[in-house]
Amino acid sequence: ERADEALIPLERQAIILKARLDKARQGAAAKKQQGSSRSVMEVEDGGGAERAAKLALADCYNNRGLVLRCAGQPDAAEAALRAAIQLADNNLPEASYNLSLFLWGENRRMDAATHWMT
């Protein structure tokens, strides 16, 4: 139960960040339909806000993966760590590091080594 309590803030933060990202995407799509070749996010700041939101969400998934690992939920932990890496487009080195350590700890040495080298 304690692990579940610890996850509530991460889930809430991830939901908020995902909603902001979805809203930004909808705004960009609407702007594109109006004939602008640039998205709303690009107009506002060169596209950095969307990248920052994705990295923040990826960081939430990374943290969630660590909490789930400690809570003894390895399948959910691996899924969260992989989601972090995918969201960050491999630009969150701590998520890659954490996934490699996780795989090593799960006695999946070849998977860990392969992931680390890619």
mmCIF file of C-alpha atoms in Angstrom:
data_model
loop_
_atom_site.group_PDB
_atom_site.id
_atom_site.type_symbol
_atom_site.label_atom_id
_atom_site.label_comp_id
_atom_site.label_asym_id
_atom_site.label_seq_id
_atom_site.Cartn_x
_atom_site.Cartn_y
_atom_site.Cartn_z
ATOM 1 C CA GLU A 1 0.000 0.000 0.000
ATOM 2 C CA ARG A 2 2.829 2.402 0.709
ATOM 3 C CA ALA A 3 4.191 2.037 -2.815
ATOM 4 C CA ASP A 4 0.755 2.803 -4.231
ATOM 5 C CA GLU A 5 0.558 5.924 -2.068
ATOM 6 C CA ALA A 6 3.958 7.032 -3.373
ATOM 7 C CA LEU A 7 2.792 6.574 -6.966
ATOM 8 C CA ILE A 8 -0.205 8.863 -6.705
ATOM 9 C CA PRO A 9 1.785 12.110 -7.084
ATOM 10 C CA LEU A 10 3.789 10.682 -9.999
ATOM 11 C CA GLU A 11 0.646 9.518 -11.756
ATOM 12 C CA ARG A 12 -1.014 12.870 -11.201
ATOM 13 C CA GLN A 13 2.046 14.719 -12.493
ATOM 14 C CA ALA A 14 2.271 12.452 -15.526
ATOM 15 C CA ILE A 15 -1.426 12.973 -16.286
ATOM 16 C CA ILE A 16 -1.055 16.746 -16.030
ATOM 17 C CA LEU A 17 2.011 16.793 -18.261
ATOM 18 C CA LYS A 18 0.385 14.477 -20.789
ATOM 19 C CA ALA A 19 -2.705 16.712 -20.874
ATOM 20 C CA ARG A 20 -0.513 19.755 -21.524
ATOM 21 C CA LEU A 21 1.312 17.958 -24.296
ATOM 22 C CA ASP A 22 -1.957 16.798 -25.871
ATOM 23 C CA LYS A 23 -3.316 20.354 -25.679
ATOM 24 C CA ALA A 24 -0.177 21.668 -27.367
ATOM 25 C CA ARG A 25 -0.532 19.060 -30.115
ATOM 26 C CA GLN A 26 -4.193 19.979 -30.657
ATOM 27 C CA GLY A 27 -3.255 23.643 -30.870
ATOM 28 C CA ALA A 28 -0.519 22.854 -33.350
ATOM 29 C CA ALA A 29 -2.921 20.793 -35.466
ATOM 30 C CA ALA A 30 -5.480 23.614 -35.427
ATOM 31 C CA LYS A 31 -2.817 26.134 -36.405
ATOM 32 C CA LYS A 32 -1.683 23.874 -39.237
ATOM 33 C CA GLN A 33 -5.271 23.573 -40.524
ATOM 34 C CA GLN A 34 -5.438 27.363 -40.609
ATOM 35 C CA GLY A 35 -2.574 27.338 -43.067
ATOM 36 C CA SER A 36 0.369 28.031 -40.811
ATOM 37 C CA SER A 37 3.330 25.791 -41.460
ATOM 38 C CA ARG A 38 4.598 26.370 -37.920
ATOM 39 C CA SER A 39 3.047 24.819 -34.826
ATOM 40 C CA VAL A 40 1.795 26.829 -31.885
ATOM 41 C CA MET A 41 4.746 25.600 -29.843
ATOM 42 C CA GLU A 42 7.210 26.690 -32.531
ATOM 43 C CA VAL A 43 5.598 30.126 -32.732
ATOM 44 C CA GLU A 44 5.831 30.546 -28.967
ATOM 45 C CA ASP A 45 9.353 29.302 -28.333
ATOM 46 C CA GLY A 46 10.872 27.474 -31.250
ATOM 47 C CA GLY A 47 9.389 24.100 -30.241
ATOM 48 C CA GLY A 48 11.237 23.854 -26.931
ATOM 49 C CA ALA A 49 8.108 23.716 -24.780
ATOM 50 C CA GLU A 50 6.893 20.500 -26.375
ATOM 51 C CA ARG A 51 10.319 18.886 -26.011
ATOM 52 C CA ALA A 52 10.493 20.025 -22.392
ATOM 53 C CA ALA A 53 7.034 18.612 -21.661
ATOM 54 C CA LYS A 54 7.975 15.261 -23.198
ATOM 55 C CA LEU A 55 11.203 15.123 -21.185
ATOM 56 C CA ALA A 56 9.349 16.013 -17.987
ATOM 57 C CA LEU A 57 6.819 13.256 -18.636
ATOM 58 C CA ALA A 58 9.643 10.841 -19.440
ATOM 59 C CA ASP A 59 11.283 11.771 -16.144
ATOM 60 C CA CYS A 60 8.009 10.934 -14.366
ATOM 61 C CA TYR A 61 7.973 7.504 -15.998
ATOM 62 C CA ASN A 62 11.624 6.998 -15.058
ATOM 63 C CA ASN A 63 10.865 7.799 -11.415
ATOM 64 C CA ARG A 64 7.779 5.600 -11.528
ATOM 65 C CA GLY A 65 9.875 2.717 -12.824
ATOM 66 C CA LEU A 66 12.254 3.061 -9.893
ATOM 67 C CA VAL A 67 9.411 3.143 -7.366
ATOM 68 C CA LEU A 68 7.762 0.109 -8.956
ATOM 69 C CA ARG A 69 11.075 -1.763 -8.898
ATOM 70 C CA CYS A 70 11.414 -1.073 -5.193
ATOM 71 C CA ALA A 71 7.786 -2.115 -4.687
ATOM 72 C CA GLY A 72 8.477 -5.526 -6.223
ATOM 73 C CA GLN A 73 6.552 -4.972 -9.455
ATOM 74 C CA PRO A 74 9.188 -5.790 -12.080
ATOM 75 C CA ASP A 75 6.921 -5.994 -15.133
ATOM 76 C CA ALA A 76 5.370 -2.594 -14.458
ATOM 77 C CA ALA A 77 8.803 -1.156 -13.621
ATOM 78 C CA GLU A 78 10.275 -2.297 -16.926
ATOM 79 C CA ALA A 79 7.295 -0.925 -18.852
ATOM 80 C CA ALA A 80 7.637 2.462 -17.146
ATOM 81 C CA LEU A 81 11.376 2.647 -17.822
ATOM 82 C CA ARG A 82 10.893 1.722 -21.473
ATOM 83 C CA ALA A 83 8.130 4.341 -21.766
ATOM 84 C CA ALA A 84 10.530 6.937 -20.344
ATOM 85 C CA ILE A 85 13.159 6.102 -22.938
ATOM 86 C CA GLN A 86 10.665 6.157 -25.785
ATOM 87 C CA LEU A 87 9.110 9.470 -24.727
ATOM 88 C CA ALA A 88 12.509 11.091 -24.390
ATOM 89 C CA ASP A 89 13.692 9.788 -27.761
ATOM 90 C CA ASN A 90 16.750 8.367 -25.976
ATOM 91 C CA ASN A 91 17.592 11.819 -24.568
ATOM 92 C CA LEU A 92 17.214 10.841 -20.923
ATOM 93 C CA PRO A 93 20.422 8.964 -20.095
ATOM 94 C CA GLU A 94 19.336 8.200 -16.540
ATOM 95 C CA ALA A 95 16.367 6.198 -17.849
ATOM 96 C CA SER A 96 18.653 4.125 -20.074
ATOM 97 C CA TYR A 97 21.029 3.621 -17.167
ATOM 98 C CA ASN A 98 18.167 2.621 -14.853
ATOM 99 C CA LEU A 99 16.763 0.157 -17.396
ATOM 100 C CA SER A 100 20.198 -1.418 -17.830
ATOM 101 C CA LEU A 101 20.591 -1.775 -14.058
ATOM 102 C CA PHE A 102 17.084 -3.148 -13.777
ATOM 103 C CA LEU A 103 17.699 -5.771 -16.454
ATOM 104 C CA TRP A 104 21.011 -6.719 -14.851
ATOM 105 C CA GLY A 105 19.302 -7.067 -11.479
ATOM 106 C CA GLU A 106 16.652 -9.291 -13.032
ATOM 107 C CA ASN A 107 19.468 -11.593 -14.185
ATOM 108 C CA ARG A 108 18.878 -10.629 -17.820
ATOM 109 C CA ARG A 109 22.542 -9.860 -18.428
ATOM 110 C CA MET A 110 22.513 -10.069 -22.227
ATOM 111 C CA ASP A 111 19.480 -7.758 -22.430
ATOM 112 C CA ALA A 112 21.202 -5.330 -20.067
ATOM 113 C CA ALA A 113 24.446 -5.362 -22.031
ATOM 114 C CA THR A 114 22.626 -5.002 -25.365
ATOM 115 C CA HIS A 115 20.552 -2.103 -24.090
ATOM 116 C CA TRP A 116 23.590 -0.390 -22.599
ATOM 117 C CA MET A 117 25.523 -0.637 -25.864
ATOM 118 C CA THR A 118 22.718 0.787 -28.040
#
